[in-house]
PDB file of C-alpha atoms and ligand atoms in Angstrom:
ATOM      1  CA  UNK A   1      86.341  56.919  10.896  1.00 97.00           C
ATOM      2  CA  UNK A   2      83.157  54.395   9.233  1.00 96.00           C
ATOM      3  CA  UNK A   3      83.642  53.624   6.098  1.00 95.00           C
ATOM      4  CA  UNK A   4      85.721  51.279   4.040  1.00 98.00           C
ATOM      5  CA  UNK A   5      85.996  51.234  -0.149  1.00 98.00           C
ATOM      6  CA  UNK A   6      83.146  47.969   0.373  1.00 97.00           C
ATOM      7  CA  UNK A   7      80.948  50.758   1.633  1.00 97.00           C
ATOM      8  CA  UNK A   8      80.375  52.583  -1.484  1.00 98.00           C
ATOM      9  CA  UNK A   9      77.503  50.383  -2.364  1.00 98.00           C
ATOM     10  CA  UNK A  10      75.983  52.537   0.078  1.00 98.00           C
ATOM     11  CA  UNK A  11      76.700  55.492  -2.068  1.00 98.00           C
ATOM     12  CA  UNK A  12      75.203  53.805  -5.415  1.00 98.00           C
ATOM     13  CA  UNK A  13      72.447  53.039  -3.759  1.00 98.00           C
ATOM     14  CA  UNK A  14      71.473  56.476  -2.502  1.00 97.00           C
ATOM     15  CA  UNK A  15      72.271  57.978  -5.577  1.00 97.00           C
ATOM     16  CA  UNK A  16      69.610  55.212  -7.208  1.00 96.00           C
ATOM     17  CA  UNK A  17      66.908  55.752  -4.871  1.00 95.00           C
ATOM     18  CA  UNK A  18      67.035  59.561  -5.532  1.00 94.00           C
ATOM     19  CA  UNK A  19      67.415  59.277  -9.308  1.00 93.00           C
ATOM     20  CA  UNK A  20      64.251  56.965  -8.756  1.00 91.00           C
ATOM     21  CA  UNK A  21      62.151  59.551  -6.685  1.00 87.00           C
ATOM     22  CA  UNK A  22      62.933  62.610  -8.638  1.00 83.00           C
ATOM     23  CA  UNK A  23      65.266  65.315  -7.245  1.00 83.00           C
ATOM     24  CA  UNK A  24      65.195  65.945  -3.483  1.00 87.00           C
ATOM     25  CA  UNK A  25      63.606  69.107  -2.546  1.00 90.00           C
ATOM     26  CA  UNK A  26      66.565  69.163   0.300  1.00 94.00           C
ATOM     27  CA  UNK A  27      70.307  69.687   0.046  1.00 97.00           C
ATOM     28  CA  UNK A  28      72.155  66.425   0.365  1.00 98.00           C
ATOM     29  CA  UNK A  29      75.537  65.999   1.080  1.00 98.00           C
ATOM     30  CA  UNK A  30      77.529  62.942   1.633  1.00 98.00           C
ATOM     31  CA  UNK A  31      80.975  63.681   3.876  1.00 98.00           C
ATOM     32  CA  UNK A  32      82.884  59.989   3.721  1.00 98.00           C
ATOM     33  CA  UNK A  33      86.215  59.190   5.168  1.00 98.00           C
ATOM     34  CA  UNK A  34      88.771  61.520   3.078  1.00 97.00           C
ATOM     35  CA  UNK A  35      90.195  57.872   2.166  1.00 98.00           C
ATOM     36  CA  UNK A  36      86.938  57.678   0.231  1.00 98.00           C
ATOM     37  CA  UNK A  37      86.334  61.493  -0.912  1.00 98.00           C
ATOM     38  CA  UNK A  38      87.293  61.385  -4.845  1.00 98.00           C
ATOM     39  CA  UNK A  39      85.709  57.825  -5.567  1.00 98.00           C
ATOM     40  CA  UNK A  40      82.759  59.182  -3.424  1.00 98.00           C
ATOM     41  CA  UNK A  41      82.402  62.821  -5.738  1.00 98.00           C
ATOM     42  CA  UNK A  42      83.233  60.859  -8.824  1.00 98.00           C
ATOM     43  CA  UNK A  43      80.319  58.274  -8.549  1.00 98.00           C
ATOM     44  CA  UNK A  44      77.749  61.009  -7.502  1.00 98.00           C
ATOM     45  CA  UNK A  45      78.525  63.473 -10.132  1.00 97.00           C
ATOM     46  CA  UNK A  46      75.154  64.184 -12.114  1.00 94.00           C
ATOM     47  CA  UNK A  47      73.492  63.397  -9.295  1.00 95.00           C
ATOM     48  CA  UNK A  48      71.755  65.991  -6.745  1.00 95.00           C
ATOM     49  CA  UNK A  49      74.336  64.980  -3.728  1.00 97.00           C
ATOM     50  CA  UNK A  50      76.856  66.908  -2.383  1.00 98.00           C
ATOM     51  CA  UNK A  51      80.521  65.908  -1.813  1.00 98.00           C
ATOM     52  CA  UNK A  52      82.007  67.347   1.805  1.00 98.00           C
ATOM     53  CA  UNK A  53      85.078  66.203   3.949  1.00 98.00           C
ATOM     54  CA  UNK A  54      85.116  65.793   8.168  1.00 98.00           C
ATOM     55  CA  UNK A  55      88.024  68.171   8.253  1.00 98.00           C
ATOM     56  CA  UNK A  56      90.764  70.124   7.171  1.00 98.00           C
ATOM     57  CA  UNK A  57      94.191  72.080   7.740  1.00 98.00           C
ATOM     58  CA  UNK A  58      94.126  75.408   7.823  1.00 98.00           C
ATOM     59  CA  UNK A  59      97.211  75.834   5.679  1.00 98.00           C
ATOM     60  CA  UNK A  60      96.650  75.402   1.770  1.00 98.00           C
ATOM     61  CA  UNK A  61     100.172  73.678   1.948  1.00 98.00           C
ATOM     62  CA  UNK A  62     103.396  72.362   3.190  1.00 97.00           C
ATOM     63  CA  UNK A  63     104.895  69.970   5.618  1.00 98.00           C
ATOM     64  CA  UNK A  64     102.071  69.034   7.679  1.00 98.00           C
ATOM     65  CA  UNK A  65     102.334  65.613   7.174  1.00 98.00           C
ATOM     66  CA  UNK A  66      99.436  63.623   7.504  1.00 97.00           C
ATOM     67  CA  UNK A  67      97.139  66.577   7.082  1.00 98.00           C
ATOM     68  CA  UNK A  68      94.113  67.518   4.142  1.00 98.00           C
ATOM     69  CA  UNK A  69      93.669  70.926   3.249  1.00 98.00           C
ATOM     70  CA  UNK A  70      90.753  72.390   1.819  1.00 98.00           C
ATOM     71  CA  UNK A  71      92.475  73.152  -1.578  1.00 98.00           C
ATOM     72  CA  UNK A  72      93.654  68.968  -1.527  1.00 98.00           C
ATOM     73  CA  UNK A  73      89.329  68.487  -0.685  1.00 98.00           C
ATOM     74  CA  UNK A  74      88.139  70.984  -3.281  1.00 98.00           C
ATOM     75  CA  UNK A  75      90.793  69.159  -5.448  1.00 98.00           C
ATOM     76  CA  UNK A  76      88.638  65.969  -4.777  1.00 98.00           C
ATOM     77  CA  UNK A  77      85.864  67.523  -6.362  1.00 98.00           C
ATOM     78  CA  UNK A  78      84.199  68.252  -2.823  1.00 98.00           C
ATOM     79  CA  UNK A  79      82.220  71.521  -1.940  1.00 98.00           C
ATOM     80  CA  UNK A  80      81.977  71.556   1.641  1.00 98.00           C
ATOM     81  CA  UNK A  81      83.676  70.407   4.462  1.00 99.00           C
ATOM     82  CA  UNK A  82      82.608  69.936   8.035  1.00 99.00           C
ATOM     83  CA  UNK A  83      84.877  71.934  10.687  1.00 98.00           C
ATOM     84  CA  UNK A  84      84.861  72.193  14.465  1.00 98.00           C
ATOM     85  CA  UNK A  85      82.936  68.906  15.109  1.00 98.00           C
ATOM     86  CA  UNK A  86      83.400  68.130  18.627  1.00 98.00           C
ATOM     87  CA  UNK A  87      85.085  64.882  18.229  1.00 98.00           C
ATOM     88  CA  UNK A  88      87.736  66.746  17.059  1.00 98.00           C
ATOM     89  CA  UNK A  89      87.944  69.407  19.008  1.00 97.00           C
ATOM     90  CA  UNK A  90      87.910  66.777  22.418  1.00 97.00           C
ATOM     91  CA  UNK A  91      90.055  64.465  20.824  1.00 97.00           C
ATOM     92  CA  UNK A  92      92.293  67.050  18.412  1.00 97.00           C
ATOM     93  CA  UNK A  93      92.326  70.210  21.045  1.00 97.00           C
ATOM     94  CA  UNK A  94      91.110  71.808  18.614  1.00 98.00           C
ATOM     95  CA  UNK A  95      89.826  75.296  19.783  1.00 98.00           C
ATOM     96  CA  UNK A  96      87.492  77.816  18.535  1.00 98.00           C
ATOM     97  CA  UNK A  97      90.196  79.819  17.073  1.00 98.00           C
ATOM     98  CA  UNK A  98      91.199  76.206  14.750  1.00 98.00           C
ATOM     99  CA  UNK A  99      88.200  76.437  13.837  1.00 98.00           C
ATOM    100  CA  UNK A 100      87.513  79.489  12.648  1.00 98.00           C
ATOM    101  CA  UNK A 101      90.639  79.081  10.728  1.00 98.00           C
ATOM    102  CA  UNK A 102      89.862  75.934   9.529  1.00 98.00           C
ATOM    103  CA  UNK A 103      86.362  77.711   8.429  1.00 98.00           C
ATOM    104  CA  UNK A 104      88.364  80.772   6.218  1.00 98.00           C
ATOM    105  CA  UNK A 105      90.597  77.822   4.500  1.00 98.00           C
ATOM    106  CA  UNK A 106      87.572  76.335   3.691  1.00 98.00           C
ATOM    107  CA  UNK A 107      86.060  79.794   1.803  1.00 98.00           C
ATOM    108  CA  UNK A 108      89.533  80.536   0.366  1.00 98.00           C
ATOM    109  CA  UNK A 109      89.521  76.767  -1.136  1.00 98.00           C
ATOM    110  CA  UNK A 110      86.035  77.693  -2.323  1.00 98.00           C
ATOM    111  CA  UNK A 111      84.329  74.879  -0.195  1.00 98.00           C
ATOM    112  CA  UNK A 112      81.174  75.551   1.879  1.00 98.00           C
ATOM    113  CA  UNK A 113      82.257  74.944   5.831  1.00 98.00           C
ATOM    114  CA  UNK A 114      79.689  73.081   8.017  1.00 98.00           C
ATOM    115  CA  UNK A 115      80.955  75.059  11.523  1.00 98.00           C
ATOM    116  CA  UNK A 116      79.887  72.766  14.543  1.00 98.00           C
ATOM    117  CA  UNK A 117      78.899  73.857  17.284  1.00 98.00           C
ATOM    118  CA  UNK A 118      77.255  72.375  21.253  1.00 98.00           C
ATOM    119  CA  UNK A 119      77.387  72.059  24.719  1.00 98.00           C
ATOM    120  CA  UNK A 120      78.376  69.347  26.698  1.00 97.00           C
ATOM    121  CA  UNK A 121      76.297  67.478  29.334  1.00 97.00           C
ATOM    122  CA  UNK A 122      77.951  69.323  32.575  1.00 98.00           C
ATOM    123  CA  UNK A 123      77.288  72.380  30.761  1.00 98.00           C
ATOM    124  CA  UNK A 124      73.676  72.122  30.013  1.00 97.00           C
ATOM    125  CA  UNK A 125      73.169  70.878  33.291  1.00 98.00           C
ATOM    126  CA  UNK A 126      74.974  73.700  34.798  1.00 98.00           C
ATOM    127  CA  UNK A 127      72.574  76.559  33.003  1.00 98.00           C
ATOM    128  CA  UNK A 128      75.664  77.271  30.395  1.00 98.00           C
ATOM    129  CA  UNK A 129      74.531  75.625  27.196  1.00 98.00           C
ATOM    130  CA  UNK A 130      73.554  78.945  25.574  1.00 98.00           C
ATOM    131  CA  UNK A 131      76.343  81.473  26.617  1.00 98.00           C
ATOM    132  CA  UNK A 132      78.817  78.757  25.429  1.00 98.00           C
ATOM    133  CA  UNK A 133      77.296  77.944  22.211  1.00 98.00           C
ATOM    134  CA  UNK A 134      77.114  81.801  21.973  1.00 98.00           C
ATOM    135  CA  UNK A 135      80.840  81.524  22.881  1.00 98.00           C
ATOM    136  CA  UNK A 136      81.696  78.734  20.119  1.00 98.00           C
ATOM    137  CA  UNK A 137      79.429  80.984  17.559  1.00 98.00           C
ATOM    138  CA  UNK A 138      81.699  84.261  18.256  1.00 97.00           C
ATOM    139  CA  UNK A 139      84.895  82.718  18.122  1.00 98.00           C
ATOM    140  CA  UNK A 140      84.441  80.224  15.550  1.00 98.00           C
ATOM    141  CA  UNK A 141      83.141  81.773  12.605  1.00 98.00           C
ATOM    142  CA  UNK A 142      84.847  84.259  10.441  1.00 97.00           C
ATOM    143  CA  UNK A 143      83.637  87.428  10.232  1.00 95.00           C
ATOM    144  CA  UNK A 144      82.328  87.820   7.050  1.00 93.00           C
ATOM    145  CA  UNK A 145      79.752  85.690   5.140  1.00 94.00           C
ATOM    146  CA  UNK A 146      77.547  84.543   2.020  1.00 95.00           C
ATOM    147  CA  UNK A 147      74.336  83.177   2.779  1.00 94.00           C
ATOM    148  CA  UNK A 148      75.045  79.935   0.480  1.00 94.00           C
ATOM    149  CA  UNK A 149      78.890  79.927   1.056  1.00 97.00           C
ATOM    150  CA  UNK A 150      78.737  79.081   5.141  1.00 98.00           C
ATOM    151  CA  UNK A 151      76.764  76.503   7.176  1.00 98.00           C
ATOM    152  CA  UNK A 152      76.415  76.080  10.937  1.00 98.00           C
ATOM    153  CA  UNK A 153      75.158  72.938  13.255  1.00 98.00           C
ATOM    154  CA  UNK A 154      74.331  73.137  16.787  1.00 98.00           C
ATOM    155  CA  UNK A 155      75.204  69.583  17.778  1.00 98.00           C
ATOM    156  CA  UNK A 156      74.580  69.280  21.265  1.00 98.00           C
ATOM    157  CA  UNK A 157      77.803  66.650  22.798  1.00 98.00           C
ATOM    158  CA  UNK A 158      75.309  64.594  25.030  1.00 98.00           C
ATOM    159  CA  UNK A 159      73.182  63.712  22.016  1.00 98.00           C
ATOM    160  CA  UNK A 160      75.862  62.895  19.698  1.00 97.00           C
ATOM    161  CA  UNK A 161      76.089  59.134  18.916  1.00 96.00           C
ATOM    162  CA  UNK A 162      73.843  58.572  21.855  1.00 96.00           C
ATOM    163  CA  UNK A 163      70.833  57.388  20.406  1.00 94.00           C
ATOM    164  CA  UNK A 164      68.683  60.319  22.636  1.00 95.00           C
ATOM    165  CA  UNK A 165      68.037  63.508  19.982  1.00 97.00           C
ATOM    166  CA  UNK A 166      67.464  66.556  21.708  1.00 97.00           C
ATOM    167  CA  UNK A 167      63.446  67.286  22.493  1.00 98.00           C
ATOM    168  CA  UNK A 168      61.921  69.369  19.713  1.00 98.00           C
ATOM    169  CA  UNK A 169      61.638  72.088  22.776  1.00 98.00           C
ATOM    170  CA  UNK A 170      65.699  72.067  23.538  1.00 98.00           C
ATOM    171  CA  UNK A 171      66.533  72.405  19.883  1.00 98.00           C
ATOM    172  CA  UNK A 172      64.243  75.322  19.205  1.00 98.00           C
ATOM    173  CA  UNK A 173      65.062  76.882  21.953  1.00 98.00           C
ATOM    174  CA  UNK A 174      68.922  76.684  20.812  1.00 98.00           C
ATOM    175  CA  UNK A 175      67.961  77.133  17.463  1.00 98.00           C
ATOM    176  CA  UNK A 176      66.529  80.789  18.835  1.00 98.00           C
ATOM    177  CA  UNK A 177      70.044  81.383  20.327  1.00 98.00           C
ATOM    178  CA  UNK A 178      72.071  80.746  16.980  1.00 98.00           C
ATOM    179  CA  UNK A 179      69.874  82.546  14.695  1.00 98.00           C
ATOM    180  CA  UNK A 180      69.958  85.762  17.190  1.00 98.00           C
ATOM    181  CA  UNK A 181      74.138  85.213  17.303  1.00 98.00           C
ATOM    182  CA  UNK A 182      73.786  84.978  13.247  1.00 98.00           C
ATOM    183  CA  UNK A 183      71.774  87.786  12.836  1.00 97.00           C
ATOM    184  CA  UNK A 184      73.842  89.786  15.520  1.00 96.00           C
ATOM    185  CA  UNK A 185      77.570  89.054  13.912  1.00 96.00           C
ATOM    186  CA  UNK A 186      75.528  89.115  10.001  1.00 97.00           C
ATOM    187  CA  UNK A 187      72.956  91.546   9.512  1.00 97.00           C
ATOM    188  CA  UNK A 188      70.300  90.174   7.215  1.00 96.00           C
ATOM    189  CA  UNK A 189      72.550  87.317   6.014  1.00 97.00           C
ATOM    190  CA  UNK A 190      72.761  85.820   9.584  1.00 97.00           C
ATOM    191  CA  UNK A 191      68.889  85.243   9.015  1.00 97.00           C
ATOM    192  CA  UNK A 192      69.370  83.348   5.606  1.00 97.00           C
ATOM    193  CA  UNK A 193      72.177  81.163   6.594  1.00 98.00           C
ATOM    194  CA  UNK A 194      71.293  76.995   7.201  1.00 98.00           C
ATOM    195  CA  UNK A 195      71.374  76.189  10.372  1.00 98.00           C
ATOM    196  CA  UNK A 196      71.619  72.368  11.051  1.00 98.00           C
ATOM    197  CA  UNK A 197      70.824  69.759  14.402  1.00 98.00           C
ATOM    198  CA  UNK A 198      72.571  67.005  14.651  1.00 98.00           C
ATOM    199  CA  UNK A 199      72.822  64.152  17.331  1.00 98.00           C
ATOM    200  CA  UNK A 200      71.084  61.468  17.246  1.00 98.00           C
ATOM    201  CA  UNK A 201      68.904  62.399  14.188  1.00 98.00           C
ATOM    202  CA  UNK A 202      67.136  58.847  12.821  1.00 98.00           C
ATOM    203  CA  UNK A 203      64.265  58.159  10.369  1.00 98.00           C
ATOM    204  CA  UNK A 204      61.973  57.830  13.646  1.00 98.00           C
ATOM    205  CA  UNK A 205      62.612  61.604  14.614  1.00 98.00           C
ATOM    206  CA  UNK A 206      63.676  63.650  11.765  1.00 98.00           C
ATOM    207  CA  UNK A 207      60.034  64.695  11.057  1.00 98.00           C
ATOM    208  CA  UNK A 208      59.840  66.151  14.465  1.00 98.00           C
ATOM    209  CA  UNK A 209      63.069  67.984  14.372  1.00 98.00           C
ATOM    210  CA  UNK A 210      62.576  69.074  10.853  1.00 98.00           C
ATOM    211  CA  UNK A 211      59.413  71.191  11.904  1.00 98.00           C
ATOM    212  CA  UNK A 212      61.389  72.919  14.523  1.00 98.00           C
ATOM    213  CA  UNK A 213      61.353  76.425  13.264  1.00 96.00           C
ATOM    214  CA  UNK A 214      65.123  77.668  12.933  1.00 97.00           C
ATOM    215  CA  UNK A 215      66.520  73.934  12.052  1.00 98.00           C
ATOM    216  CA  UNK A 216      67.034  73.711   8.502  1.00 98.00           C
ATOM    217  CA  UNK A 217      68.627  70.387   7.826  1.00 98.00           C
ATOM    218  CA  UNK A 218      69.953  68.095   9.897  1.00 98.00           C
ATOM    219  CA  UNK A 219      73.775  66.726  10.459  1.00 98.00           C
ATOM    220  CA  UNK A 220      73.774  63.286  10.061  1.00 98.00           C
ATOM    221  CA  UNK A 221      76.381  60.623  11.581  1.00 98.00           C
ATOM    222  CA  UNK A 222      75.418  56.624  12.443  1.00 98.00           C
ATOM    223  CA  UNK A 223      72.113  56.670  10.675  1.00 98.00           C
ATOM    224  CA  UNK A 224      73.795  58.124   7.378  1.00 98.00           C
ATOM    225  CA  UNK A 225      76.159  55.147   6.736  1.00 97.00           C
ATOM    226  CA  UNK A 226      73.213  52.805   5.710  1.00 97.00           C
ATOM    227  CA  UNK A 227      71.713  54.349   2.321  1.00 97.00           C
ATOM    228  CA  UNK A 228      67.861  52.983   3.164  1.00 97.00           C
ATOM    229  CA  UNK A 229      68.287  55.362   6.734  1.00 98.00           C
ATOM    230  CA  UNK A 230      69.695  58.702   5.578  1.00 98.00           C
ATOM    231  CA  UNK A 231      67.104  58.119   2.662  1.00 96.00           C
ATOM    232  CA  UNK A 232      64.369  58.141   5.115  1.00 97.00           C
ATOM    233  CA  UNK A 233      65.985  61.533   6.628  1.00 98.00           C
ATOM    234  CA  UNK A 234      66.365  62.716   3.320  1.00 97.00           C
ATOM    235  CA  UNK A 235      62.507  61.936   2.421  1.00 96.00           C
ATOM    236  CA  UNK A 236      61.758  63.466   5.781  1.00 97.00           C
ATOM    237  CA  UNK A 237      63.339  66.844   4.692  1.00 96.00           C
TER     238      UNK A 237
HETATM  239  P1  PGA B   1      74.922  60.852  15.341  1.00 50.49           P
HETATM  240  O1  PGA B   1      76.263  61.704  15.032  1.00 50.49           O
HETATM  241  O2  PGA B   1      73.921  61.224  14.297  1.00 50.49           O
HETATM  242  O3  PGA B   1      75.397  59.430  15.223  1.00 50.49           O
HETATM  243  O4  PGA B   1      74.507  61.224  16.716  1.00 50.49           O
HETATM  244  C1  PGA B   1      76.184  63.061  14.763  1.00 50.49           C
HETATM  245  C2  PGA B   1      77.554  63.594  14.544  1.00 50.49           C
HETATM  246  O5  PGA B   1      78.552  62.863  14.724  1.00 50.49           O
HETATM  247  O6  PGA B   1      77.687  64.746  14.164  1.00 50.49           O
END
């Protein structure tokens, strides 16, 4: 909920800086308040970013006031949408079985779904982070999947909008635990699919995190809403 239409300067000037330093050999997507999502896709169009949305309905339709689904976000022009992020499933109750909803409206509207996934503090500290991202990863995701057409990120909760990234050593180790789950439920396919970090990624870390074997992009929240920072994470990648 960061982002208001005075923002979108932001926006041009990302789109600037890349036109300026030739494409980006990463991915980039930009996911803005839903408020934001058409002005957002129609200003980058041409240019090598990404539309995506935070969430989205499971339903393609019908009286669910208040609610986006991923037909209204493809609509936008969008191509991906972010699901499961644990904001919303703390604040939203929204359980792994949402989710993985929320995940096969996103491939029946044709949009790529980023599927969250992480551990909270008590859990980690308890020995539990990797059975219950293993947990998240099984009941979350849909059972079939393209390589290009689904997206996870291990976010772990305690390093989300907390300034403190994950050590190098916790993500790979995480990292290990996803790609084994992926390749497990996927076959070959589960070792092709993206898998992102995200909490607390900056310009000061991203290097670091970036060599991590198994993390192929990074899930970006405070330090994208300034252009100049998420550049430097772009550059980074
Ligand atoms: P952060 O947020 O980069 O500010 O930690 C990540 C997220 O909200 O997914």
């Amino acid at each position: 909920m960061n982002g208001l239409w005075s923002a979108l300067g932001e926006i041009d000037a990302l789109i600037l800086a890349l036109a300026d330093s030739g494409p980006p050999r990463a991915q980039v997507v930009v996911c803005p308040p839903v408020t934001l999502l058409t002005e957002v896709c129609t200003r980058i169009a041409g240019s090598p970013i990404a539309g995506g949305a935070q969430d989205c309905h499971a339903e393609p339709a019908g009286a669910h006031t208040g609610d986006i689904s991923a037909e209204m976000i493809a609509d936008c022009g969008a191509r991906f949408v972010i699901v499961g992020h644990s904001e919303r499933r703390a604040a939203h109750g929204e359980t792994d079985e949402m989710v993985r909803n929320k995940a096969l409206a996103a491939m029946r509207a044709e949009l790529i779904p980023i599927v969250c996934v992480g551990e909270t503090e008590a859990e980690r500290d308890r020995g539990e982070a990797k059975s219950r991202v293993d947990a998240q990863l099984r009941a979350s995701l849909p059972d079939v999947a393209d390589a290009l057409a689904l997206v996870v990120a291990y976010e772990p909760i305690w390093a989300i909008g907390a300034g403190r990234a994950a050590s190098p050593a916790d993500i790979d180790s995480m990292h290990w635990v996803v790609r084994e789950a992926l390749k497990d439920r996927y076959g070959p396919t589960g070792d092709a699919l993206r898998i992102l970090y995200g909490g607390s990624v900056k310009p000061d870390n991203a290097a670091e995190i970036f060599e991590v074997f198994n993390v192929n992009g990074a899930l970006v929240g405070g330090a994208s809403l300034k252009a100049a920072e998420f550049l430097n994470i772009v550059r980074a990648a």
